[in-house]
Tab-separated table of C-alpha atoms in Angstrom:
chain	number	residue	atom	x	y	z
C	216	MET	CA	18.659	-17.447	17.445
C	217	ASN	CA	19.309	-13.862	18.551
C	218	LYS	CA	17.868	-12.120	21.585
C	219	THR	CA	14.965	-10.392	19.793
C	220	CYS	CA	13.927	-13.576	17.987
C	221	SER	CA	14.008	-15.521	21.277
C	222	ILE	CA	11.774	-12.927	22.917
C	223	LEU	CA	9.324	-13.060	20.006
C	224	VAL	CA	9.067	-16.857	20.184
C	225	ALA	CA	8.637	-16.816	23.955
C	226	LEU	CA	5.998	-14.113	23.861
C	227	TRP	CA	4.092	-15.785	21.038
C	228	SER	CA	3.977	-18.973	23.138
C	229	LEU	CA	2.827	-16.982	26.163
C	230	THR	CA	0.128	-15.303	24.095
C	231	PHE	CA	-1.444	-18.570	22.999
C	232	VAL	CA	-1.409	-19.891	26.574
C	233	THR	CA	-2.706	-16.841	28.406
C	234	LYS	CA	-4.872	-15.237	25.684
C	235	ALA	CA	-3.339	-11.886	26.618
C	236	GLN	CA	-5.079	-8.864	25.126
C	237	SER	CA	-2.431	-6.177	25.592
C	238	PHE	CA	0.857	-5.862	23.782
C	239	ALA	CA	3.700	-7.221	25.907
C	240	HIS	CA	5.826	-4.433	27.385
C	241	VAL	CA	9.124	-6.228	26.817
C	242	LEU	CA	8.380	-6.889	23.159
C	243	ALA	CA	7.152	-3.323	22.659
C	244	ASN	CA	10.493	-2.046	23.970
C	245	GLU	CA	12.370	-4.451	21.705
C	246	LEU	CA	10.450	-3.239	18.659
C	247	GLN	CA	10.987	0.429	19.519
C	248	ASN	CA	14.698	-0.219	19.990
C	249	LYS	CA	14.750	-1.958	16.632
C	250	ILE	CA	13.211	0.913	14.678
C	251	ASP	CA	15.512	3.329	16.506
C	252	SER	CA	18.430	1.231	15.285
C	253	PHE	CA	17.020	1.337	11.740
C	254	GLN	CA	16.928	5.119	12.014
C	255	ALA	CA	20.672	5.208	12.570
C	256	ALA	CA	21.643	2.320	10.291
C	257	TYR	CA	19.680	3.577	7.260
C	258	ASP	CA	20.132	7.298	8.008
C	259	LEU	CA	16.364	7.843	7.883
C	260	GLN	CA	14.714	11.225	8.206
C	261	GLY	CA	11.775	9.724	10.066
C	262	SER	CA	9.557	6.657	10.179
C	263	SER	CA	6.465	5.147	11.744
C	264	ALA	CA	5.846	1.462	12.351
C	265	GLY	CA	3.023	-0.804	13.424
C	266	VAL	CA	2.856	-4.491	14.353
C	267	TYR	CA	-0.297	-6.496	15.019
C	268	LEU	CA	-0.163	-9.855	16.811
C	269	PRO	CA	-3.416	-11.840	17.201
C	270	ASN	CA	-4.620	-12.089	20.804
C	271	GLN	CA	-2.058	-9.502	21.822
C	272	GLY	CA	-3.023	-6.377	19.929
C	273	THR	CA	-1.260	-3.612	18.069
C	274	TRP	CA	2.034	-1.921	18.792
C	275	GLN	CA	2.943	1.421	17.237
C	276	GLY	CA	6.263	3.161	17.283
C	277	ALA	CA	7.878	6.183	15.659
C	278	THR	CA	11.342	7.616	15.356
C	279	GLY	CA	13.116	10.528	13.702
C	280	GLU	CA	11.731	13.848	12.543
C	281	SER	CA	9.265	15.287	10.101
C	282	HIS	CA	11.561	18.301	9.957
C	283	ALA	CA	13.797	20.198	12.351
C	284	GLY	CA	12.360	20.167	15.845
C	285	VAL	CA	9.187	18.252	14.916
C	286	PRO	CA	9.360	14.551	15.813
C	287	ILE	CA	7.468	11.812	14.029
C	288	THR	CA	4.712	10.365	16.230
C	289	PRO	CA	2.402	7.358	15.739
C	290	GLU	CA	-0.306	9.858	14.692
C	291	THR	CA	1.809	11.405	11.908
C	292	GLY	CA	0.453	10.872	8.389
C	293	PHE	CA	2.494	9.546	5.445
C	294	GLY	CA	1.866	9.024	1.750
C	295	ILE	CA	1.255	5.299	1.224
C	296	ALA	CA	1.705	5.562	-2.573
C	297	SER	CA	0.927	2.249	-4.309
C	298	ASN	CA	-0.531	0.748	-1.150
C	299	THR	CA	-3.517	2.771	-2.388
C	300	LYS	CA	-4.119	-0.024	-4.912
C	301	LEU	CA	-5.501	-2.428	-2.315
C	302	PHE	CA	-8.145	0.127	-1.334
C	303	THR	CA	-9.093	0.580	-4.990
C	304	GLY	CA	-9.161	-3.155	-5.656
C	305	VAL	CA	-11.331	-3.821	-2.626
C	306	LEU	CA	-13.731	-1.087	-3.697
C	307	LEU	CA	-14.142	-2.808	-7.101
C	308	LEU	CA	-14.679	-6.156	-5.366
C	309	LYS	CA	-17.398	-4.596	-3.213
C	310	LEU	CA	-19.086	-3.177	-6.320
C	311	ALA	CA	-19.027	-6.690	-7.803
C	312	GLU	CA	-20.591	-8.085	-4.619
C	313	ASN	CA	-23.400	-5.557	-5.016
C	314	GLY	CA	-24.026	-6.582	-8.622
C	315	LEU	CA	-22.937	-3.284	-10.163
C	316	LEU	CA	-20.256	-4.969	-12.232
C	317	ALA	CA	-18.595	-8.346	-12.802
C	318	LEU	CA	-14.863	-8.947	-12.829
C	319	ASP	CA	-15.098	-10.445	-16.318
C	320	ASP	CA	-16.811	-7.339	-17.705
C	321	SER	CA	-14.804	-5.520	-20.379
C	322	LEU	CA	-13.759	-1.889	-20.479
C	323	TYR	CA	-15.978	-1.075	-23.453
C	324	GLN	CA	-19.022	-1.728	-21.262
C	325	PHE	CA	-18.150	1.260	-19.071
C	326	LEU	CA	-15.579	3.565	-20.626
C	327	PRO	CA	-14.934	5.334	-23.934
C	328	GLY	CA	-11.983	4.272	-26.055
C	329	TYR	CA	-8.496	5.468	-25.145
C	330	ASN	CA	-5.337	5.426	-27.201
C	331	ASN	CA	-3.273	2.245	-26.623
C	332	VAL	CA	-6.003	0.740	-24.414
C	333	ASP	CA	-7.662	-2.446	-25.699
C	334	SER	CA	-11.371	-2.099	-24.914
C	335	THR	CA	-11.750	-5.877	-24.445
C	336	ILE	CA	-9.528	-5.825	-21.324
C	337	THR	CA	-11.509	-7.118	-18.348
C	338	ILE	CA	-11.746	-5.636	-14.873
C	339	ARG	CA	-10.019	-8.719	-13.472
C	340	GLN	CA	-7.106	-8.164	-15.857
C	341	LEU	CA	-6.804	-4.575	-14.660
C	342	LEU	CA	-6.752	-5.587	-11.021
C	343	ASN	CA	-4.192	-8.388	-11.363
C	344	HIS	CA	-2.013	-6.542	-13.915
C	345	THR	CA	-2.551	-9.000	-16.791
C	346	SER	CA	-4.114	-6.358	-19.061
C	347	GLY	CA	-0.932	-5.987	-21.111
C	348	LEU	CA	-1.146	-2.216	-20.678
C	349	ASN	CA	1.867	0.039	-20.528
C	350	ASP	CA	2.302	2.822	-18.009
C	351	VAL	CA	2.204	6.522	-18.823
C	352	ASN	CA	4.907	7.071	-21.407
C	353	ILE	CA	5.284	10.686	-22.476
C	354	ALA	CA	8.403	12.811	-22.798
C	355	GLY	CA	8.801	15.186	-19.897
C	356	TYR	CA	5.988	13.650	-17.834
C	357	PRO	CA	7.892	13.745	-14.504
C	358	ASP	CA	9.038	17.317	-15.178
C	359	SER	CA	5.477	18.427	-15.909
C	360	MET	CA	4.518	17.477	-12.359
C	361	LEU	CA	6.985	20.031	-11.011
C	362	ALA	CA	6.538	22.640	-13.735
C	363	ASP	CA	2.999	23.304	-12.521
C	364	PRO	CA	2.739	21.681	-9.082
C	365	ASN	CA	-0.665	23.236	-8.344
C	366	ARG	CA	-2.307	21.737	-11.414
C	367	ILE	CA	-4.923	19.008	-11.015
C	368	PHE	CA	-4.388	16.273	-13.586
C	369	LEU	CA	-7.605	14.452	-14.400
C	370	PRO	CA	-7.314	10.654	-14.720
C	371	GLU	CA	-8.619	10.779	-18.305
C	372	GLU	CA	-5.692	13.020	-19.220
C	373	ILE	CA	-3.129	10.718	-17.601
C	374	ILE	CA	-4.692	7.695	-19.316
C	375	SER	CA	-4.409	9.427	-22.693
C	376	TRP	CA	-0.620	9.275	-22.240
C	377	ILE	CA	-0.424	5.488	-21.829
C	378	GLY	CA	2.335	4.001	-23.978
C	379	PRO	CA	1.990	1.216	-26.589
C	380	PRO	CA	0.712	-2.111	-25.163
C	381	LEU	CA	3.294	-4.541	-23.808
C	382	SER	CA	1.186	-7.592	-24.707
C	383	ALA	CA	-2.308	-8.655	-25.697
C	384	PRO	CA	-4.769	-8.816	-22.767
C	385	GLY	CA	-4.072	-11.888	-20.652
C	386	ALA	CA	-0.816	-12.706	-22.459
C	387	GLY	CA	1.613	-11.290	-19.917
C	388	TRP	CA	2.022	-9.774	-16.474
C	389	TYR	CA	3.157	-6.139	-16.229
C	390	TYR	CA	2.736	-4.025	-13.121
C	391	CYS	CA	1.497	-0.558	-14.036
C	392	ASN	CA	-0.494	2.312	-12.559
C	393	SER	CA	-2.640	2.584	-15.686
C	394	ASN	CA	-4.639	-0.459	-14.582
C	395	TYR	CA	-5.740	1.105	-11.318
C	396	LEU	CA	-6.470	4.517	-12.832
C	397	LEU	CA	-8.894	2.783	-15.206
C	398	ALA	CA	-10.351	0.824	-12.285
C	399	GLY	CA	-11.032	4.095	-10.472
C	400	LEU	CA	-12.832	5.476	-13.516
C	401	ILE	CA	-14.979	2.340	-13.766
C	402	ALA	CA	-15.986	2.709	-10.111
C	403	GLU	CA	-17.131	6.258	-10.825
C	404	ARG	CA	-18.953	5.307	-14.019
C	405	VAL	CA	-21.029	2.468	-12.541
C	406	THR	CA	-22.062	4.443	-9.456
C	407	GLY	CA	-22.244	8.027	-10.701
C	408	ARG	CA	-20.237	9.087	-7.659
C	409	SER	CA	-16.703	10.355	-7.176
C	410	PHE	CA	-14.005	7.841	-6.353
C	411	SER	CA	-13.132	9.665	-3.133
C	412	ALA	CA	-16.752	9.642	-1.920
C	413	LEU	CA	-17.142	5.951	-2.764
C	414	LEU	CA	-13.953	5.117	-0.918
C	415	ARG	CA	-14.956	7.068	2.156
C	416	ASP	CA	-18.502	5.761	2.377
C	417	SER	CA	-17.717	2.136	1.477
C	418	VAL	CA	-14.448	1.580	3.342
C	419	LEU	CA	-13.055	4.448	5.401
C	420	ILE	CA	-16.138	5.429	7.413
C	421	PRO	CA	-17.287	1.847	8.215
C	422	LEU	CA	-13.796	0.973	9.469
C	423	GLN	CA	-13.372	4.328	11.263
C	424	LEU	CA	-10.204	5.089	9.320
C	425	ASP	CA	-10.449	8.770	10.180
C	426	SER	CA	-6.795	9.578	9.447
C	427	THR	CA	-6.792	7.915	6.012
C	428	TYR	CA	-7.758	9.933	2.957
C	429	LEU	CA	-7.342	10.493	-0.788
C	430	ALA	CA	-5.153	13.539	-1.414
C	431	VAL	CA	-6.324	16.435	-3.609
C	432	TYR	CA	-9.971	15.379	-3.349
C	433	GLU	CA	-10.031	15.428	0.465
C	434	ASN	CA	-8.314	17.595	3.045
C	435	SER	CA	-5.762	16.092	5.396
C	436	PRO	CA	-7.232	15.288	8.827
C	437	VAL	CA	-3.772	14.754	10.331
C	438	LEU	CA	-0.382	16.425	10.546
C	439	LEU	CA	1.703	15.044	7.670
C	440	ALA	CA	5.385	14.174	7.765
C	441	HIS	CA	7.401	16.467	5.529
C	442	PRO	CA	8.479	14.581	2.383
C	443	TRP	CA	12.232	14.450	1.727
C	444	GLN	CA	14.200	13.353	-1.311
C	445	GLY	CA	17.929	13.404	-1.838
C	446	GLY	CA	18.402	15.171	1.487
C	447	MET	CA	16.038	18.029	0.577
C	448	ASP	CA	12.761	18.932	2.303
C	449	PHE	CA	10.077	19.227	-0.403
C	450	ASN	CA	7.231	20.239	1.894
C	451	SER	CA	7.077	23.730	0.374
C	452	THR	CA	6.477	22.255	-3.102
C	453	PRO	CA	2.744	21.679	-3.649
C	454	ARG	CA	1.888	18.039	-4.308
C	455	THR	CA	-1.387	18.637	-6.150
C	456	SER	CA	-0.038	17.606	-9.549
C	457	ILE	CA	1.791	14.545	-8.229
C	458	ASN	CA	-1.119	13.268	-6.172
C	459	SER	CA	-3.803	13.987	-8.762
C	460	ALA	CA	-1.781	12.085	-11.362
C	461	ALA	CA	-1.449	9.125	-8.972
C	462	TRP	CA	-5.151	9.237	-7.964
C	463	SER	CA	-6.669	5.752	-7.465
C	464	ALA	CA	-3.276	4.129	-8.070
C	465	GLY	CA	-1.269	5.941	-5.405
C	466	ALA	CA	-2.585	9.172	-3.851
C	467	MET	CA	-3.721	8.011	-0.415
C	468	TYR	CA	-2.265	9.016	2.955
C	469	SER	CA	-2.579	7.212	6.261
C	470	THR	CA	-0.889	6.375	9.560
C	471	SER	CA	0.826	3.157	10.590
C	472	GLY	CA	-1.923	2.419	13.116
C	473	GLU	CA	-4.744	2.793	10.609
C	474	MET	CA	-2.927	0.738	7.983
C	475	ILE	CA	-2.616	-2.066	10.548
C	476	GLN	CA	-6.313	-1.630	11.349
C	477	TRP	CA	-7.156	-1.776	7.616
C	478	TYR	CA	-5.238	-4.979	6.941
C	479	ASN	CA	-6.535	-6.662	10.058
C	480	ALA	CA	-10.180	-5.909	9.239
C	481	LEU	CA	-9.779	-6.887	5.595
C	482	MET	CA	-8.014	-10.181	6.210
C	483	ASN	CA	-10.529	-11.137	8.895
C	484	GLY	CA	-13.468	-10.817	6.515
C	485	ASP	CA	-14.878	-7.574	7.917
C	486	VAL	CA	-14.771	-5.696	4.593
C	487	ILE	CA	-15.509	-8.122	1.735
C	488	ASN	CA	-17.028	-11.591	1.580
C	489	GLN	CA	-15.132	-14.871	1.264
C	490	ASN	CA	-15.547	-15.084	-2.510
C	491	SER	CA	-14.014	-11.631	-2.858
C	492	LEU	CA	-11.192	-12.548	-0.483
C	493	ASN	CA	-10.522	-15.574	-2.667
C	494	GLU	CA	-10.383	-13.331	-5.730
C	495	MET	CA	-8.096	-10.914	-3.924
C	496	THR	CA	-5.656	-13.688	-3.021
C	497	THR	CA	-5.638	-15.557	-6.323
C	498	PHE	CA	-2.074	-14.718	-7.305
C	499	VAL	CA	-1.056	-14.794	-10.967
C	500	GLY	CA	1.810	-13.985	-13.297
C	501	THR	CA	5.467	-13.405	-12.672
C	502	GLY	CA	4.552	-10.881	-9.979
C	503	ASN	CA	2.399	-13.356	-8.026
C	504	TYR	CA	-0.220	-10.618	-7.918
C	505	GLY	CA	-3.836	-10.831	-6.777
C	506	VAL	CA	-5.940	-7.699	-6.289
C	507	GLY	CA	-3.880	-4.877	-4.798
C	508	ILE	CA	-1.579	-7.346	-3.051
C	509	SER	CA	1.109	-9.843	-4.020
C	510	GLU	CA	2.473	-13.066	-2.572
C	511	SER	CA	6.148	-13.487	-1.723
C	512	THR	CA	8.099	-16.381	-0.273
C	513	ILE	CA	10.634	-15.034	2.190
C	514	PHE	CA	12.923	-17.557	3.870
C	515	GLY	CA	10.378	-20.263	3.090
C	516	ARG	CA	7.509	-18.315	4.638
C	517	THR	CA	4.505	-17.163	2.586
C	518	ILE	CA	3.799	-13.448	2.972
C	519	TRP	CA	1.164	-11.256	1.352
C	520	GLN	CA	2.557	-7.783	0.822
C	521	HIS	CA	2.706	-4.556	-1.125
C	522	GLY	CA	5.043	-1.594	-1.256
C	523	GLY	CA	4.687	2.002	-2.318
C	524	THR	CA	6.966	4.819	-3.440
C	525	ILE	CA	6.029	8.305	-4.593
C	526	TRP	CA	8.277	11.183	-5.578
C	527	GLY	CA	9.468	13.691	-3.109
C	528	GLY	CA	9.118	11.366	-1.156
C	529	TYR	CA	7.365	8.657	0.778
C	530	ASN	CA	8.070	4.938	0.971
C	531	SER	CA	5.683	2.399	2.508
C	532	SER	CA	5.571	-1.339	3.110
C	533	MET	CA	2.752	-3.603	4.264
C	534	MET	CA	3.094	-7.301	5.125
C	535	TYR	CA	0.603	-9.928	6.264
C	536	ASP	CA	1.447	-13.446	7.393
C	537	PRO	CA	-1.579	-15.639	6.529
C	538	SER	CA	-0.336	-18.468	8.735
C	539	THR	CA	-0.341	-16.391	11.930
C	540	GLY	CA	-2.407	-13.279	11.162
C	541	MET	CA	0.566	-11.012	11.955
C	542	VAL	CA	0.561	-7.590	10.227
C	543	ILE	CA	3.553	-5.291	9.695
C	544	CYS	CA	3.526	-1.666	8.525
C	545	PHE	CA	6.541	0.557	7.975
C	546	LEU	CA	6.296	4.129	6.656
C	547	ILE	CA	9.217	6.442	5.779
C	548	ASN	CA	9.189	10.133	4.797
C	549	GLN	CA	12.170	10.144	2.471
C	550	LEU	CA	13.615	8.758	-0.740
C	551	PRO	CA	15.636	6.767	-1.419
C	552	ALA	CA	14.517	4.375	1.311
C	553	GLN	CA	14.015	0.666	1.944
C	554	ALA	CA	10.735	0.231	3.824
C	555	PHE	CA	10.351	-3.277	2.390
C	556	GLN	CA	13.711	-4.474	3.695
C	557	ILE	CA	13.011	-2.972	7.116
C	558	SER	CA	9.584	-4.652	7.233
C	559	ILE	CA	11.305	-7.977	6.662
C	560	GLN	CA	13.470	-7.313	9.694
C	561	LEU	CA	10.396	-6.631	11.814
C	562	LEU	CA	8.746	-9.785	10.514
C	563	PHE	CA	11.950	-11.807	10.807
C	564	PRO	CA	13.942	-10.400	13.748
C	565	ASN	CA	16.933	-12.605	12.875
C	566	TYR	CA	16.909	-11.449	9.234
C	567	SER	CA	20.530	-10.322	9.335
C	568	ASN	CA	21.613	-13.872	10.231
C	569	HIS	CA	20.093	-15.379	7.099
C	570	LYS	CA	22.620	-16.197	4.390
C	571	ARG	CA	20.155	-17.095	1.671
C	572	GLN	CA	16.852	-15.688	0.536
C	573	ARG	CA	14.614	-17.791	-1.688
C	574	ARG	CA	12.591	-14.934	-3.153
C	575	VAL	CA	11.836	-11.432	-2.010
C	576	GLY	CA	9.745	-9.040	-4.105
C	577	SER	CA	8.064	-5.699	-3.542
C	578	ARG	CA	5.398	-3.953	-5.554
C	579	SER	CA	5.556	-0.163	-5.659
């Protein structure tokens, strides 16, 4: 057992004995040193991290730069990309709790027909990626995002570009953004309100997530980290087209502290009821996917997690340990990047000493 792991074990034991409410100074220093070492080892532009330990609180750290002369701080905002899906899934679960829809309702009950979209697909199949739908599949789609970066793509337009189905509904598991774009449209249809307004009123305001928002449809309340890809700073390139196309599947921004706050509140039953939590954590298919979150077994330990990657570029990773209540967040402002692998090292401080890994998976 290495030094950091020994400190973690000792401090966890101390926490349960003393019921301490503040994050231990020694462990906080160890975690900051660790993300500083990641900065050098992975040649990161910048990153922000958060760790929550029950009875001890939340630690936040940051390292690197947004751009020359501007350091990343714990208050810096990042694109969370596909970690948006948990927010969308929870919103649908809340609508089901309020009787506005049922998870076994079919698309035809809410939406018009779309090319390559089977109208008998259920909401549950959208949320757990068993719809059989393909993702957007059109020649030149990525280039069109950059050709007119100020353009707002409506979700109906993106959905019209979905490729041929990969299977019949319920016959296979295929991760795709199409599912969560359709889920966002259903939320709007059953309420008559915009997805961004629903999200803010139902989730963000009650949890006081003031630095978390849906891009394009809301203004940024925080200073954002410049996005980098391939060593180039893309901050001067408008992200309207990219974010509008991602919408309810990947257009949210947040901070490491608020993402920790979000997971902690959600997993402790402060957002949805127990039946909805059970739905959220009923994992199916080859991706072991529930609603906006998946289950992985890492070194024999069960972890609920999700990743996110969006062009130009942000990379995010969230992890929750259901056996301890520990939450990990790691956000990076560049691509390529490995937020998932770094999160593992925060969750398992002696990760580098492991010779075998039973199964590690990330959803982006």
